[in-house]
mmCIF file of C-alpha atoms in Angstrom:
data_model
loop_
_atom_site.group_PDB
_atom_site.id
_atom_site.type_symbol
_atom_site.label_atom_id
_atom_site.label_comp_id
_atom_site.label_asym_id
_atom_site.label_seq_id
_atom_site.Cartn_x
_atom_site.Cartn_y
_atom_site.Cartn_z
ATOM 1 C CA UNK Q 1 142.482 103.992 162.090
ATOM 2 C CA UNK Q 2 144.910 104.168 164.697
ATOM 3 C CA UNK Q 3 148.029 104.588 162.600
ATOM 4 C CA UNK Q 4 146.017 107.538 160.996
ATOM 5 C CA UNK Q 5 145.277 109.222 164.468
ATOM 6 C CA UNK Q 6 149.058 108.983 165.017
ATOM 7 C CA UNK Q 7 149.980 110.396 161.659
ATOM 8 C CA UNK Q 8 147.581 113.243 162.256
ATOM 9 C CA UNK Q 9 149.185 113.962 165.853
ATOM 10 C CA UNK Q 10 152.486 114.076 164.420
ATOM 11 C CA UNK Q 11 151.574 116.570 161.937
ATOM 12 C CA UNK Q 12 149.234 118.793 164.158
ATOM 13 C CA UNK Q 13 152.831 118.775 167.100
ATOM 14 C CA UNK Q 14 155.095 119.633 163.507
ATOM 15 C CA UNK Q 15 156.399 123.271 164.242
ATOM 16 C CA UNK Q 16 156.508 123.599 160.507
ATOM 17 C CA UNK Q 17 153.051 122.065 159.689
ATOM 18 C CA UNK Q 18 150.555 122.420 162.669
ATOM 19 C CA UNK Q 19 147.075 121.906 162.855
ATOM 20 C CA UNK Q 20 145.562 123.724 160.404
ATOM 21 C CA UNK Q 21 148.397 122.999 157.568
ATOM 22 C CA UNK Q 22 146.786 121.028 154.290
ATOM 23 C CA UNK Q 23 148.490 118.009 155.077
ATOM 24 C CA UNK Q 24 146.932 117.655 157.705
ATOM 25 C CA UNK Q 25 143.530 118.185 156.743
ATOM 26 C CA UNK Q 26 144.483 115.340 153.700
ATOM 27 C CA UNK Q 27 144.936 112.925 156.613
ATOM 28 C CA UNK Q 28 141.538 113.944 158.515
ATOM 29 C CA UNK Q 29 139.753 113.389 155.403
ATOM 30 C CA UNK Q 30 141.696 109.721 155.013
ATOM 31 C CA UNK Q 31 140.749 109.447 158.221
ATOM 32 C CA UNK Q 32 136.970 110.460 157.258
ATOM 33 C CA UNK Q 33 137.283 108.298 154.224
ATOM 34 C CA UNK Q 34 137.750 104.869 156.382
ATOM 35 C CA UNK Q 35 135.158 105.926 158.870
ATOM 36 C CA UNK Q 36 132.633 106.236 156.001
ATOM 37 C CA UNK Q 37 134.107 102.852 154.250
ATOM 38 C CA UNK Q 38 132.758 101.388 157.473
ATOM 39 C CA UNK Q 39 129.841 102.995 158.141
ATOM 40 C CA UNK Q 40 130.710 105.141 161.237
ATOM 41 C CA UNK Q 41 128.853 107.567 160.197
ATOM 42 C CA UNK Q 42 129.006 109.942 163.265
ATOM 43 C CA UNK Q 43 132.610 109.569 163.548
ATOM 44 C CA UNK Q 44 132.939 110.616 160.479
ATOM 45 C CA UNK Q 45 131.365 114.283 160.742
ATOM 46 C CA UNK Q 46 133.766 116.511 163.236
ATOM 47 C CA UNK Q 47 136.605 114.773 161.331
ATOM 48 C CA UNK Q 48 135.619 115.680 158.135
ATOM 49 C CA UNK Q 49 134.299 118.864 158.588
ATOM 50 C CA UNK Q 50 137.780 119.992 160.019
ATOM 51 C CA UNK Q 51 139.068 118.676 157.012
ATOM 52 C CA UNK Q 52 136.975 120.826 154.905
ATOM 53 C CA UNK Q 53 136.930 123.975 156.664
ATOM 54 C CA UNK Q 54 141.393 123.742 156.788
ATOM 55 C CA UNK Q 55 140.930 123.092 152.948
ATOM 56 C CA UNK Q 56 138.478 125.953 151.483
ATOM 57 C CA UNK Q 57 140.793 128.294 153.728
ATOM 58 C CA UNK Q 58 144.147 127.182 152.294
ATOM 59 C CA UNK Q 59 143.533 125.524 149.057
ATOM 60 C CA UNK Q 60 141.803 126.712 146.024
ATOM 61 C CA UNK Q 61 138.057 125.343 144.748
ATOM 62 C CA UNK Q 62 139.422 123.457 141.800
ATOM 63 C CA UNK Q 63 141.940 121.543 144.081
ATOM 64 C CA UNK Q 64 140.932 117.554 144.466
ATOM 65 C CA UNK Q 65 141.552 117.095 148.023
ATOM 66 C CA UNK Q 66 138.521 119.757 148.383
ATOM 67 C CA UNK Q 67 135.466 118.380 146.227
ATOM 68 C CA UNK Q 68 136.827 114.951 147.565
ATOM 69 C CA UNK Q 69 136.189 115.546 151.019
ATOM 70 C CA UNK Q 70 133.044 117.411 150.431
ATOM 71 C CA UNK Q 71 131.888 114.211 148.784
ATOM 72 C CA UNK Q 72 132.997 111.834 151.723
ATOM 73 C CA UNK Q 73 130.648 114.644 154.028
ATOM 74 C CA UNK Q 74 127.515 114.431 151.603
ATOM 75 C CA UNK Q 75 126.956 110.654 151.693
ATOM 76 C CA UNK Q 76 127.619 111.295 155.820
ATOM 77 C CA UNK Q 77 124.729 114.102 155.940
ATOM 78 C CA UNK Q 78 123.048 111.935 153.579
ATOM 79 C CA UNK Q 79 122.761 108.579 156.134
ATOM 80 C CA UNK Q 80 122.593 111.361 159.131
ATOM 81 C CA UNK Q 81 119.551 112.759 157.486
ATOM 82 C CA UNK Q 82 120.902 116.012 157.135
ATOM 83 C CA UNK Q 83 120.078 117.059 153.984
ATOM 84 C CA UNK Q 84 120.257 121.031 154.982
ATOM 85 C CA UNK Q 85 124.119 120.596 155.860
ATOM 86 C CA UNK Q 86 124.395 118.820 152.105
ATOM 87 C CA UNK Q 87 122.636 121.873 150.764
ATOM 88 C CA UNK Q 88 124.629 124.827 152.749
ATOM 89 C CA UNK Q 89 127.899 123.108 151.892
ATOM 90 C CA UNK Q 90 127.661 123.125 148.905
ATOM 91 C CA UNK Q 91 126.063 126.461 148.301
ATOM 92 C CA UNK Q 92 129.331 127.519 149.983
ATOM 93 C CA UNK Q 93 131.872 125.621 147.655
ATOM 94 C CA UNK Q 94 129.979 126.915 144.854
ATOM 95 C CA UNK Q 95 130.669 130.625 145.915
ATOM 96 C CA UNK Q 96 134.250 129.934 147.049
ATOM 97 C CA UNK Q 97 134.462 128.003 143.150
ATOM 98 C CA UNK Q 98 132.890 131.485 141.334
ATOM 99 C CA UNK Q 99 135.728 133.293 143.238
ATOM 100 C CA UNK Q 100 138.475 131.607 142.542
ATOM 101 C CA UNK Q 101 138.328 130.203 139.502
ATOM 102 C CA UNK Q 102 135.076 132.214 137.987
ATOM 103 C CA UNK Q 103 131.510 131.804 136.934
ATOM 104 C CA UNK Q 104 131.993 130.451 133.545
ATOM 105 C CA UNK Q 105 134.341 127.068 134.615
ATOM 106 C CA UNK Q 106 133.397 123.744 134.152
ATOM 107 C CA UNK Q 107 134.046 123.057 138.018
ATOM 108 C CA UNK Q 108 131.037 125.462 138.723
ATOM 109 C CA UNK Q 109 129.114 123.913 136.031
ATOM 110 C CA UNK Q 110 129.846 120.404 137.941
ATOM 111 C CA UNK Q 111 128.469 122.241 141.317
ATOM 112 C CA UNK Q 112 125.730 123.289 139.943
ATOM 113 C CA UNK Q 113 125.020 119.719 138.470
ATOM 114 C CA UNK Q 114 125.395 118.156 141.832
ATOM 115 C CA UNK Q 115 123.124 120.554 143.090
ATOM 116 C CA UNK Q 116 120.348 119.903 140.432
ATOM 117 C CA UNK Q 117 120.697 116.274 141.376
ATOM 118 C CA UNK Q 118 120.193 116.981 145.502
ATOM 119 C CA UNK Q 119 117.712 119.387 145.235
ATOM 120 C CA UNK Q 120 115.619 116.586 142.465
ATOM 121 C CA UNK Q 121 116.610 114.067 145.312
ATOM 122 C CA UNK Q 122 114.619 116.235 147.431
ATOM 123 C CA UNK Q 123 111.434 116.731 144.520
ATOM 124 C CA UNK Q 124 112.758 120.271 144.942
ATOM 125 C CA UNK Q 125 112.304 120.273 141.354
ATOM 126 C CA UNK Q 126 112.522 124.220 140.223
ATOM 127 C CA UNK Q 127 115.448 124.387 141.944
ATOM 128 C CA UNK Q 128 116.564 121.510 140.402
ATOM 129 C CA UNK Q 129 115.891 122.798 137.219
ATOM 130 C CA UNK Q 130 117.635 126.127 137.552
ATOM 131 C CA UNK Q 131 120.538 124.612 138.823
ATOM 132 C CA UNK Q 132 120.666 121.694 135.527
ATOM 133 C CA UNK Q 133 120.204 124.795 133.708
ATOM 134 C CA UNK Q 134 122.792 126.873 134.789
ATOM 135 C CA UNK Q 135 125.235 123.804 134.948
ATOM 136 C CA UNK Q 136 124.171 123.304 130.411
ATOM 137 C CA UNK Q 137 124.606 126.958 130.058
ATOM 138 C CA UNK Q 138 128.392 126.577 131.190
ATOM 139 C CA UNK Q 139 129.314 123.269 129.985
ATOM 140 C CA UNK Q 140 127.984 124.382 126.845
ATOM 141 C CA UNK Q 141 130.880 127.278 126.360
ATOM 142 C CA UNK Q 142 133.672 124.846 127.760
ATOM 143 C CA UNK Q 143 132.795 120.724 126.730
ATOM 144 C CA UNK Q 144 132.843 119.627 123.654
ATOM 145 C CA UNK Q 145 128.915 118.965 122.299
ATOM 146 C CA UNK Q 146 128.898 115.415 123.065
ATOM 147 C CA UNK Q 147 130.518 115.320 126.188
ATOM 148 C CA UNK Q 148 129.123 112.985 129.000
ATOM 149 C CA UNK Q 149 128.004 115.488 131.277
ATOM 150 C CA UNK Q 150 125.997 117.178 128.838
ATOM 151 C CA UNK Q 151 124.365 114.747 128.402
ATOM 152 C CA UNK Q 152 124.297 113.400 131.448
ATOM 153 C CA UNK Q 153 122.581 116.964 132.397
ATOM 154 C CA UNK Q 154 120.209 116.433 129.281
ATOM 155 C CA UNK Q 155 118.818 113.356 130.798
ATOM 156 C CA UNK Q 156 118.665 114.743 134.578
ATOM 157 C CA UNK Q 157 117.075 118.027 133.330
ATOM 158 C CA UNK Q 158 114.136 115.887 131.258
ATOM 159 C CA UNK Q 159 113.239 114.090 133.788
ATOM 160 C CA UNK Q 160 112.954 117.185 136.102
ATOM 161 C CA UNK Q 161 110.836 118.919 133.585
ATOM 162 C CA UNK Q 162 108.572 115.879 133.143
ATOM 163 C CA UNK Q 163 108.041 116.267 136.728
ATOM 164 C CA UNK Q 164 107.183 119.540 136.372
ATOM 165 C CA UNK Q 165 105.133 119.110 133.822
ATOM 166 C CA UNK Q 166 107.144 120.503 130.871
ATOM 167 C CA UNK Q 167 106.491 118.327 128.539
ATOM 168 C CA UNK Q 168 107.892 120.050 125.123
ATOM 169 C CA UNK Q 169 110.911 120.371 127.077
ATOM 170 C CA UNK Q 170 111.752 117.483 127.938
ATOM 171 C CA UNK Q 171 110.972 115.840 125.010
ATOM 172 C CA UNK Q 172 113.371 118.495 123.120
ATOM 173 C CA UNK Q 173 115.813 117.395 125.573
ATOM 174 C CA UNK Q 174 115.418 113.592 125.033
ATOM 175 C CA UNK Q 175 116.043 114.190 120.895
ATOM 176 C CA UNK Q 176 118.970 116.294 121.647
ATOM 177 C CA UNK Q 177 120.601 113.405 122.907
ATOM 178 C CA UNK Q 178 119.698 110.693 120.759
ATOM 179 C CA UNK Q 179 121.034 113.118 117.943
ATOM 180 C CA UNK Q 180 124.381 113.872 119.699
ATOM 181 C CA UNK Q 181 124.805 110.397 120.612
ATOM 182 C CA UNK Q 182 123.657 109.477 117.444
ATOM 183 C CA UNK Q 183 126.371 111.203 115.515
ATOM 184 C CA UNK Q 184 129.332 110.307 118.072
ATOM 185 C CA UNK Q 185 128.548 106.270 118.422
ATOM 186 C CA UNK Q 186 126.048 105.516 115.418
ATOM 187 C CA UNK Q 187 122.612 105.402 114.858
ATOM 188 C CA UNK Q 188 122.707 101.984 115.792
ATOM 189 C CA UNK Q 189 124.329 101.853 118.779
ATOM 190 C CA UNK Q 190 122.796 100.245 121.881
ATOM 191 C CA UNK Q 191 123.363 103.412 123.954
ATOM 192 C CA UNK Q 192 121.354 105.035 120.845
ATOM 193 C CA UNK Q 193 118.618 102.428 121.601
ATOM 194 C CA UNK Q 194 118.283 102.494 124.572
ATOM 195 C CA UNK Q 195 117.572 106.895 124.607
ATOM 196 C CA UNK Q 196 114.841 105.372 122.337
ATOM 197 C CA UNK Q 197 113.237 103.745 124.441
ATOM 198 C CA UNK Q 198 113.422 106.366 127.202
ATOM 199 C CA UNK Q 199 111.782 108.202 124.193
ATOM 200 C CA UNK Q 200 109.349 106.025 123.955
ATOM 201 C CA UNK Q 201 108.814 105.970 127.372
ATOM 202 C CA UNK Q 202 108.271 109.356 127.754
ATOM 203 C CA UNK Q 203 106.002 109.347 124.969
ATOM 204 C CA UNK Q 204 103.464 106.637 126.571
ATOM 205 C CA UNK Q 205 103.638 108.784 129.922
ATOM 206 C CA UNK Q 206 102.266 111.569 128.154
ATOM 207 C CA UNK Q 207 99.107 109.994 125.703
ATOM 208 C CA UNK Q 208 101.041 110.378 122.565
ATOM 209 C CA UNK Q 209 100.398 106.011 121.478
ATOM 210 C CA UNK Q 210 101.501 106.446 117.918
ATOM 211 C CA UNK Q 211 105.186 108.528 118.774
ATOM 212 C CA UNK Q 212 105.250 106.254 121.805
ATOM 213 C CA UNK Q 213 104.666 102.952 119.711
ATOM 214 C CA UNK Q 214 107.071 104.232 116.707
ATOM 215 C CA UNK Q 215 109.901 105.298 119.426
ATOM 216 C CA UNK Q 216 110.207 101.958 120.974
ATOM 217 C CA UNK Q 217 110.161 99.812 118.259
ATOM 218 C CA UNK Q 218 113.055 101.902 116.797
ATOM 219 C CA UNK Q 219 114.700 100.897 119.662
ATOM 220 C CA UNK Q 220 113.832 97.370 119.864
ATOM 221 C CA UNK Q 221 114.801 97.203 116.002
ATOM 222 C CA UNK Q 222 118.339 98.837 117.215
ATOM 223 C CA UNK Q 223 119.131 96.786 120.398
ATOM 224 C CA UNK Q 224 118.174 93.278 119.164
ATOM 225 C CA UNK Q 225 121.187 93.394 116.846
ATOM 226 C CA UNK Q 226 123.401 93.792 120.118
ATOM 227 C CA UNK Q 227 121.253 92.205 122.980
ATOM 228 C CA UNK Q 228 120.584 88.278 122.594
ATOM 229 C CA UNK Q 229 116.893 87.735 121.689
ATOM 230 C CA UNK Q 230 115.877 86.677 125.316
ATOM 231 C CA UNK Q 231 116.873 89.633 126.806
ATOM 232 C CA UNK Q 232 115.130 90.886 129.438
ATOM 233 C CA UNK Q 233 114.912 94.420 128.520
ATOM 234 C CA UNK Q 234 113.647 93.207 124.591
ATOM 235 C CA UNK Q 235 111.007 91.552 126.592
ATOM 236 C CA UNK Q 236 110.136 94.314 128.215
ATOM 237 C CA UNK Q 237 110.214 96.852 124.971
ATOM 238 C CA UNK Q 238 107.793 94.163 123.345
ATOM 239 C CA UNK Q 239 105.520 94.027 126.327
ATOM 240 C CA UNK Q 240 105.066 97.685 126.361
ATOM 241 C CA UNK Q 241 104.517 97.705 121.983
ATOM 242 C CA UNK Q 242 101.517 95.168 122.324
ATOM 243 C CA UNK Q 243 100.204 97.096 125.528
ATOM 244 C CA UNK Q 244 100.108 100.549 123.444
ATOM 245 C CA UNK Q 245 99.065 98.887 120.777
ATOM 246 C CA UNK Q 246 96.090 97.296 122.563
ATOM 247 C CA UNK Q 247 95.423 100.657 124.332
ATOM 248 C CA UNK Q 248 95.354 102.245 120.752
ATOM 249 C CA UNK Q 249 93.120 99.529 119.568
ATOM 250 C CA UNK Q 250 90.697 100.684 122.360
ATOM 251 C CA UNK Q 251 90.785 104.281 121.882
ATOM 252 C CA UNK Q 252 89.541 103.251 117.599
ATOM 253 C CA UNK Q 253 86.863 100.876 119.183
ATOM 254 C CA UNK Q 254 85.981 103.758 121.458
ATOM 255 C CA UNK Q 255 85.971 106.153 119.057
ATOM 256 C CA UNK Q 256 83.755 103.803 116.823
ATOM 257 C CA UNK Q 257 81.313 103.929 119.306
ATOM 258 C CA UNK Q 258 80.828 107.445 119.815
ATOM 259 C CA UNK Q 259 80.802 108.511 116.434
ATOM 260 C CA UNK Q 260 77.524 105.347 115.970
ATOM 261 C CA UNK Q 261 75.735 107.160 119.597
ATOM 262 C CA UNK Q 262 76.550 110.913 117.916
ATOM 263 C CA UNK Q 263 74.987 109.791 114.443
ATOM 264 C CA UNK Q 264 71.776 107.568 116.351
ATOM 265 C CA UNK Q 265 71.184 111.309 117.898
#
């Protein structure tokens, strides 16, 4: 810490650097870095936000020393409990990113990801939808279909939309990237499996036993060829097959009995 403070007071007496040159902001945002790697939280704020505000003045969006230090400040605000200064800088780098490097790039696509994920953090959850949304839409003219933060955003965005209550959607979403991931690794990969079971999942959440039951035995039948056969998570998949299975057992008996009350009537 303190050869950092010295480093910093060197550069900020440099004629030909100064105070507000971007080597110096690097070192406040070292500086930032250590305080957060030891949880001085409060220390870490003035520091870093001088290192942020010398960076989006001299440096452009896509540069790394920028979305680094903005990280280092989120997790800050985050333990401070300050999730509005989270929210407003960001909403700010996301501006100065359209602006300098335009609407369309994948940097503003990766914004508006992190933004989708604070703002679901929050059970902000239209927000967090538009902003998943708007994050696809780019990534989807730049990435590659099966790149990882498609469908990393595929995931994120069905979750949102269960929350919300948009259930064809997220199920849509859910296939989407069992197919892509299908196709890349093999439909008998364990990543492949386990989407199936979110599948599954997902299906049980929402009443429908029989897609439910059908989903997460495809993925038990995919991940017991890679996963030894006392695996936790089998044990789990098998637990939740017998419990639809009983609960779909219930809903014939029940059925049963309504159809012998309609027909005493």
């Amino acid at each position: 810490e303190e050869a950092l403070k010295k480093k910093i007071a060197e550069k900020e007496k440099d004629a030909a650097i100064g105070p507000n040159h971007p080597e110096t902001a690097a070192l406040l945002s070292r500086l930032g870095a250590l305080y957060v790697s030891t949880s001085k939280w409060k220390e870490a704020v003035p520091v870093l936000e001088r290192a942020l505000e010398i960076q989006e003045k001299l440096l452009k969006a896509d540069h790394p020393q920028l979305p680094t230090t903005l990280g280092y400040l989120a997790e800050v605000y985050m333990k401070l409990d300050k999730p509005g200064e989270i929210e407003l800088k960001f909403t700010r780098y996301n501006k100065k990113a359209e602006t300098d490097v335009g609407v369309d790039h994948p940097l503003v696509g990766e914004i508006k990801y992190n933004l989708g994920s604070f703002y679901r953090f929050r059970s902000r959850y239209p927000e967090s939808r538009e902003s998943y949304e708007r994050s696809l839409d780019i990534w989807h003219k730049k990435l590659r279909p099966d790149h990882p933060r498609l469908l990393s955003a595929y995931m994120e965005l069905s979750g949102v939309c269960k929350n919300l209550g948009l259930n064809e959607q997220a199920e849509q979403l859910l296939k989407r990237t069992i197919k892509v991931r299908s196709k890349v690794l093999g439909e008998e990969h364990s990543r492949v499996g386990e989407h199936w079971k979110e599948l599954g999942l997902f299906y049980r959440n929402i009443g429908k036993l029989k897609e439910s039951e059908a989903a997460l035995q495809k993925a038990l039948d995919i991940l017991a060829k890679s996963l030894g056969k006392q695996n936790v998570l089998l044990s789990y998949i098998r637990k939740a097959i017998a419990d639809i299975q009983a609960d779909m057992q219930k809903d014939i008996a029940a059925q049963a009995a309504q159809a012998k009350a309609d027909a005493a009537k």
